[in-house]
Amino acid sequence: MDASRILEAVNEKKEELWQEVFGCYYAALCSYAGRLVQDPVIAEDLVQDILLYVWNGERKFLQIDELTNYLYRAVYNRSMMWLRREKCKSRHLNRLMLENDPESDEMFMATVREELLRQLYLYIDELPSEQRKVIRLSIDGLSVNEIAEKLGISVNTVKTHKKRSFKQLRGKMRGDASVFWLAFFLS
């Protein structure tokens, strides 16, 4: 297709000639965009958008070089814009992945759990001796029967010590979110 027919098709929006313009530039522009964005599907989308923009636009081209330069510059600009947007998306995705990273959550929860246990043990140290022993054994996972056997006291005494200990600990931790954790660790 000669230059005058290409310019006529673009400037006068002649549909019957537009397919020839499309065929003349499409493959080369896609190749160029593909080298820039490293994705042939995205490259095709960008080139199609640009050719559609030229078709719908009001701009008139006087020389074929002007049209060619315009198309390549538009592909370059659109590709760079796409790459910047993808880089931004990638940064946001990475940030979100770090925020929602199960390992980060586990580390955070482990730190919270550790701090709550430290705080809980400080409160437990303030309990009377027998209550302190019962609660520590309970935290270690022993059942009421096992605690009674280990300390040489009755099951009812263990239950009473636990009940009194919980009451005192709740009083010390009142208004503290740690109360919920207390139930979690001691249940």
mmCIF file of C-alpha atoms in Angstrom:
data_model
loop_
_atom_site.group_PDB
_atom_site.id
_atom_site.type_symbol
_atom_site.label_atom_id
_atom_site.label_comp_id
_atom_site.label_asym_id
_atom_site.label_seq_id
_atom_site.Cartn_x
_atom_site.Cartn_y
_atom_site.Cartn_z
ATOM 1 C CA MET A 1 0.000 0.000 0.000
ATOM 2 C CA ASP A 2 1.494 3.324 -0.959
ATOM 3 C CA ALA A 3 1.903 6.296 1.370
ATOM 4 C CA SER A 4 -0.863 8.409 -0.169
ATOM 5 C CA ARG A 5 -3.464 5.629 0.290
ATOM 6 C CA ILE A 6 -2.367 5.105 3.900
ATOM 7 C CA LEU A 7 -2.693 8.821 4.652
ATOM 8 C CA GLU A 8 -6.050 8.934 2.858
ATOM 9 C CA ALA A 9 -7.323 5.972 4.908
ATOM 10 C CA VAL A 10 -6.203 7.525 8.198
ATOM 11 C CA ASN A 11 -7.085 11.159 7.525
ATOM 12 C CA GLU A 12 -10.423 10.539 5.832
ATOM 13 C CA LYS A 13 -11.402 7.506 7.925
ATOM 14 C CA LYS A 14 -12.001 5.299 4.918
ATOM 15 C CA GLU A 15 -13.062 1.988 6.345
ATOM 16 C CA GLU A 16 -12.360 -0.038 3.224
ATOM 17 C CA LEU A 17 -8.711 1.079 3.295
ATOM 18 C CA TRP A 18 -8.275 0.875 7.057
ATOM 19 C CA GLN A 19 -7.722 -2.902 6.985
ATOM 20 C CA GLU A 20 -4.725 -2.302 4.754
ATOM 21 C CA VAL A 21 -3.342 0.309 7.166
ATOM 22 C CA PHE A 22 -3.903 -2.104 10.021
ATOM 23 C CA GLY A 23 -2.101 -4.869 8.134
ATOM 24 C CA CYS A 24 0.736 -2.546 7.172
ATOM 25 C CA TYR A 25 1.579 -1.428 10.736
ATOM 26 C CA TYR A 26 0.102 -3.993 13.108
ATOM 27 C CA ALA A 27 2.804 -6.707 13.074
ATOM 28 C CA ALA A 28 5.723 -4.276 13.320
ATOM 29 C CA LEU A 29 4.081 -2.277 16.124
ATOM 30 C CA CYS A 30 3.239 -5.485 18.020
ATOM 31 C CA SER A 31 6.829 -6.647 17.706
ATOM 32 C CA TYR A 32 8.095 -3.309 19.026
ATOM 33 C CA ALA A 33 5.613 -3.257 21.913
ATOM 34 C CA GLY A 34 6.396 -6.900 22.683
ATOM 35 C CA ARG A 35 10.069 -6.069 23.137
ATOM 36 C CA LEU A 36 9.112 -3.274 25.522
ATOM 37 C CA VAL A 37 6.516 -5.035 27.695
ATOM 38 C CA GLN A 38 7.803 -8.618 27.316
ATOM 39 C CA ASP A 39 4.271 -9.955 26.828
ATOM 40 C CA PRO A 40 2.879 -10.537 23.313
ATOM 41 C CA VAL A 41 -0.762 -10.480 24.420
ATOM 42 C CA ILE A 42 -0.363 -7.159 26.222
ATOM 43 C CA ALA A 43 1.592 -5.823 23.236
ATOM 44 C CA GLU A 44 -1.292 -6.679 20.895
ATOM 45 C CA ASP A 45 -3.791 -5.001 23.223
ATOM 46 C CA LEU A 46 -1.695 -1.844 23.403
ATOM 47 C CA VAL A 47 -1.264 -1.661 19.620
ATOM 48 C CA GLN A 48 -4.973 -2.261 19.004
ATOM 49 C CA ASP A 49 -5.825 0.526 21.462
ATOM 50 C CA ILE A 50 -3.455 2.910 19.700
ATOM 51 C CA LEU A 51 -4.760 2.093 16.216
ATOM 52 C CA LEU A 52 -8.317 2.517 17.482
ATOM 53 C CA TYR A 53 -7.331 5.838 19.030
ATOM 54 C CA VAL A 54 -5.879 7.003 15.693
ATOM 55 C CA TRP A 55 -9.010 5.853 13.875
ATOM 56 C CA ASN A 56 -11.306 7.722 16.297
ATOM 57 C CA GLY A 57 -9.040 10.773 16.564
ATOM 58 C CA GLU A 58 -9.225 14.080 14.772
ATOM 59 C CA ARG A 59 -5.527 14.360 14.001
ATOM 60 C CA LYS A 60 -4.528 14.658 10.341
ATOM 61 C CA PHE A 61 -1.154 13.493 9.096
ATOM 62 C CA LEU A 62 0.547 15.265 6.195
ATOM 63 C CA GLN A 63 3.363 12.792 5.610
ATOM 64 C CA ILE A 64 3.749 9.066 6.054
ATOM 65 C CA ASP A 65 6.834 9.595 8.281
ATOM 66 C CA GLU A 66 4.740 11.740 10.589
ATOM 67 C CA LEU A 67 2.173 8.934 10.956
ATOM 68 C CA THR A 68 4.860 6.272 11.423
ATOM 69 C CA ASN A 69 6.716 8.320 14.040
ATOM 70 C CA TYR A 70 3.450 9.069 15.797
ATOM 71 C CA LEU A 71 2.483 5.381 15.961
ATOM 72 C CA TYR A 72 5.875 4.244 17.269
ATOM 73 C CA ARG A 73 5.990 7.081 19.809
ATOM 74 C CA ALA A 74 2.442 6.212 20.933
ATOM 75 C CA VAL A 75 3.405 2.530 21.319
ATOM 76 C CA TYR A 76 6.466 3.523 23.333
ATOM 77 C CA ASN A 77 4.512 5.901 25.592
ATOM 78 C CA ARG A 78 1.638 3.485 26.112
ATOM 79 C CA SER A 79 4.080 0.650 26.860
ATOM 80 C CA MET A 80 5.957 2.752 29.415
ATOM 81 C CA MET A 81 2.680 3.760 31.030
ATOM 82 C CA TRP A 82 1.632 0.100 31.220
ATOM 83 C CA LEU A 83 5.011 -0.885 32.724
ATOM 84 C CA ARG A 84 4.777 1.861 35.368
ATOM 85 C CA ARG A 85 1.265 0.748 36.267
ATOM 86 C CA GLU A 86 2.392 -2.895 36.500
ATOM 87 C CA LYS A 87 5.370 -1.938 38.643
ATOM 88 C CA CYS A 88 3.043 -0.028 40.958
ATOM 89 C CA LYS A 89 0.639 -2.988 41.097
ATOM 90 C CA SER A 90 3.547 -5.282 41.805
ATOM 91 C CA ARG A 91 4.708 -3.088 44.692
ATOM 92 C CA HIS A 92 1.207 -3.037 46.147
ATOM 93 C CA LEU A 93 0.837 -6.794 45.743
ATOM 94 C CA ASN A 94 4.177 -7.396 47.417
ATOM 95 C CA ARG A 95 3.178 -5.121 50.287
ATOM 96 C CA LEU A 96 -0.160 -6.888 50.639
ATOM 97 C CA MET A 97 1.519 -10.277 50.501
ATOM 98 C CA LEU A 98 3.881 -9.230 53.281
ATOM 99 C CA GLU A 99 1.000 -7.874 55.338
ATOM 100 C CA ASN A 100 -0.995 -11.045 54.781
ATOM 101 C CA ASP A 101 1.959 -13.402 54.855
ATOM 102 C CA PRO A 102 1.065 -16.354 57.079
ATOM 103 C CA GLU A 103 4.617 -16.402 58.403
ATOM 104 C CA SER A 104 4.342 -12.719 59.370
ATOM 105 C CA ASP A 105 1.000 -13.406 61.033
ATOM 106 C CA GLU A 106 2.452 -16.378 62.858
ATOM 107 C CA MET A 107 5.431 -14.328 64.006
ATOM 108 C CA PHE A 108 3.128 -11.557 65.175
ATOM 109 C CA MET A 109 0.849 -13.998 66.976
ATOM 110 C CA ALA A 110 3.848 -15.707 68.568
ATOM 111 C CA THR A 111 5.106 -12.340 69.802
ATOM 112 C CA VAL A 112 1.679 -11.407 71.159
ATOM 113 C CA ARG A 113 1.304 -14.819 72.775
ATOM 114 C CA GLU A 114 4.765 -14.515 74.327
ATOM 115 C CA GLU A 115 4.028 -11.057 75.726
ATOM 116 C CA LEU A 116 0.660 -12.148 77.095
ATOM 117 C CA LEU A 117 2.210 -15.192 78.722
ATOM 118 C CA ARG A 118 4.908 -13.015 80.268
ATOM 119 C CA GLN A 119 2.243 -10.688 81.614
ATOM 120 C CA LEU A 120 0.125 -13.608 82.789
ATOM 121 C CA TYR A 121 3.054 -15.203 84.625
ATOM 122 C CA LEU A 122 3.717 -11.901 86.407
ATOM 123 C CA TYR A 123 0.126 -11.953 87.669
ATOM 124 C CA ILE A 124 0.365 -15.659 88.518
ATOM 125 C CA ASP A 125 3.494 -14.983 90.611
ATOM 126 C CA GLU A 126 1.365 -12.690 92.794
ATOM 127 C CA LEU A 127 -1.097 -15.508 93.627
ATOM 128 C CA PRO A 128 -0.926 -17.466 96.897
ATOM 129 C CA SER A 129 1.462 -20.432 96.735
ATOM 130 C CA GLU A 130 -1.072 -23.277 96.315
ATOM 131 C CA GLN A 131 -3.120 -21.398 93.713
ATOM 132 C CA ARG A 132 0.066 -20.535 91.831
ATOM 133 C CA LYS A 133 1.100 -24.221 91.697
ATOM 134 C CA VAL A 134 -2.357 -25.327 90.483
ATOM 135 C CA ILE A 135 -2.511 -22.681 87.744
ATOM 136 C CA ARG A 136 1.010 -23.411 86.490
ATOM 137 C CA LEU A 137 0.268 -27.137 86.263
ATOM 138 C CA SER A 138 -2.986 -26.315 84.485
ATOM 139 C CA ILE A 139 -1.074 -24.179 81.976
ATOM 140 C CA ASP A 140 1.305 -27.100 81.466
ATOM 141 C CA GLY A 141 -1.700 -29.111 80.305
ATOM 142 C CA LEU A 142 -2.350 -31.332 83.313
ATOM 143 C CA SER A 143 -5.939 -32.312 84.046
ATOM 144 C CA VAL A 144 -7.644 -31.591 87.369
ATOM 145 C CA ASN A 145 -7.141 -35.230 88.410
ATOM 146 C CA GLU A 146 -3.439 -35.170 87.475
ATOM 147 C CA ILE A 147 -2.898 -31.920 89.398
ATOM 148 C CA ALA A 148 -4.666 -33.357 92.465
ATOM 149 C CA GLU A 149 -2.524 -36.479 92.336
ATOM 150 C CA LYS A 150 0.723 -34.556 91.794
ATOM 151 C CA LEU A 151 0.090 -32.088 94.645
ATOM 152 C CA GLY A 152 -1.506 -34.653 96.952
ATOM 153 C CA ILE A 153 -4.733 -32.691 97.338
ATOM 154 C CA SER A 154 -8.344 -33.459 96.483
ATOM 155 C CA VAL A 155 -9.911 -32.783 93.093
ATOM 156 C CA ASN A 156 -12.352 -30.349 94.734
ATOM 157 C CA THR A 157 -9.446 -28.417 96.264
ATOM 158 C CA VAL A 158 -7.822 -28.154 92.811
ATOM 159 C CA LYS A 159 -11.113 -26.862 91.359
ATOM 160 C CA THR A 160 -11.453 -24.353 94.197
ATOM 161 C CA HIS A 161 -7.875 -23.107 93.719
ATOM 162 C CA LYS A 162 -8.450 -22.755 89.967
ATOM 163 C CA LYS A 163 -11.722 -20.910 90.506
ATOM 164 C CA ARG A 164 -10.172 -18.478 93.002
ATOM 165 C CA SER A 165 -7.107 -18.007 90.798
ATOM 166 C CA PHE A 166 -9.225 -17.206 87.751
ATOM 167 C CA LYS A 167 -11.245 -14.737 89.782
ATOM 168 C CA GLN A 168 -8.099 -12.969 91.028
ATOM 169 C CA LEU A 169 -6.469 -12.989 87.593
ATOM 170 C CA ARG A 170 -9.614 -11.602 85.959
ATOM 171 C CA GLY A 171 -9.642 -8.834 88.551
ATOM 172 C CA LYS A 172 -6.020 -7.945 87.792
ATOM 173 C CA MET A 173 -6.531 -8.093 84.046
ATOM 174 C CA ARG A 174 -9.943 -6.405 83.973
ATOM 175 C CA GLY A 175 -10.366 -4.231 80.916
ATOM 176 C CA ASP A 176 -7.346 -5.891 79.370
ATOM 177 C CA ALA A 177 -7.776 -7.800 76.114
ATOM 178 C CA SER A 178 -5.521 -10.392 77.679
ATOM 179 C CA VAL A 179 -8.513 -11.838 79.510
ATOM 180 C CA PHE A 180 -9.549 -13.513 76.300
ATOM 181 C CA TRP A 181 -6.081 -14.957 75.907
ATOM 182 C CA LEU A 182 -6.135 -16.123 79.496
ATOM 183 C CA ALA A 183 -9.161 -18.262 78.768
ATOM 184 C CA PHE A 184 -7.442 -19.563 75.639
ATOM 185 C CA PHE A 185 -4.257 -20.582 77.436
ATOM 186 C CA LEU A 186 -5.896 -22.022 80.510
ATOM 187 C CA SER A 187 -8.804 -23.872 78.980
#
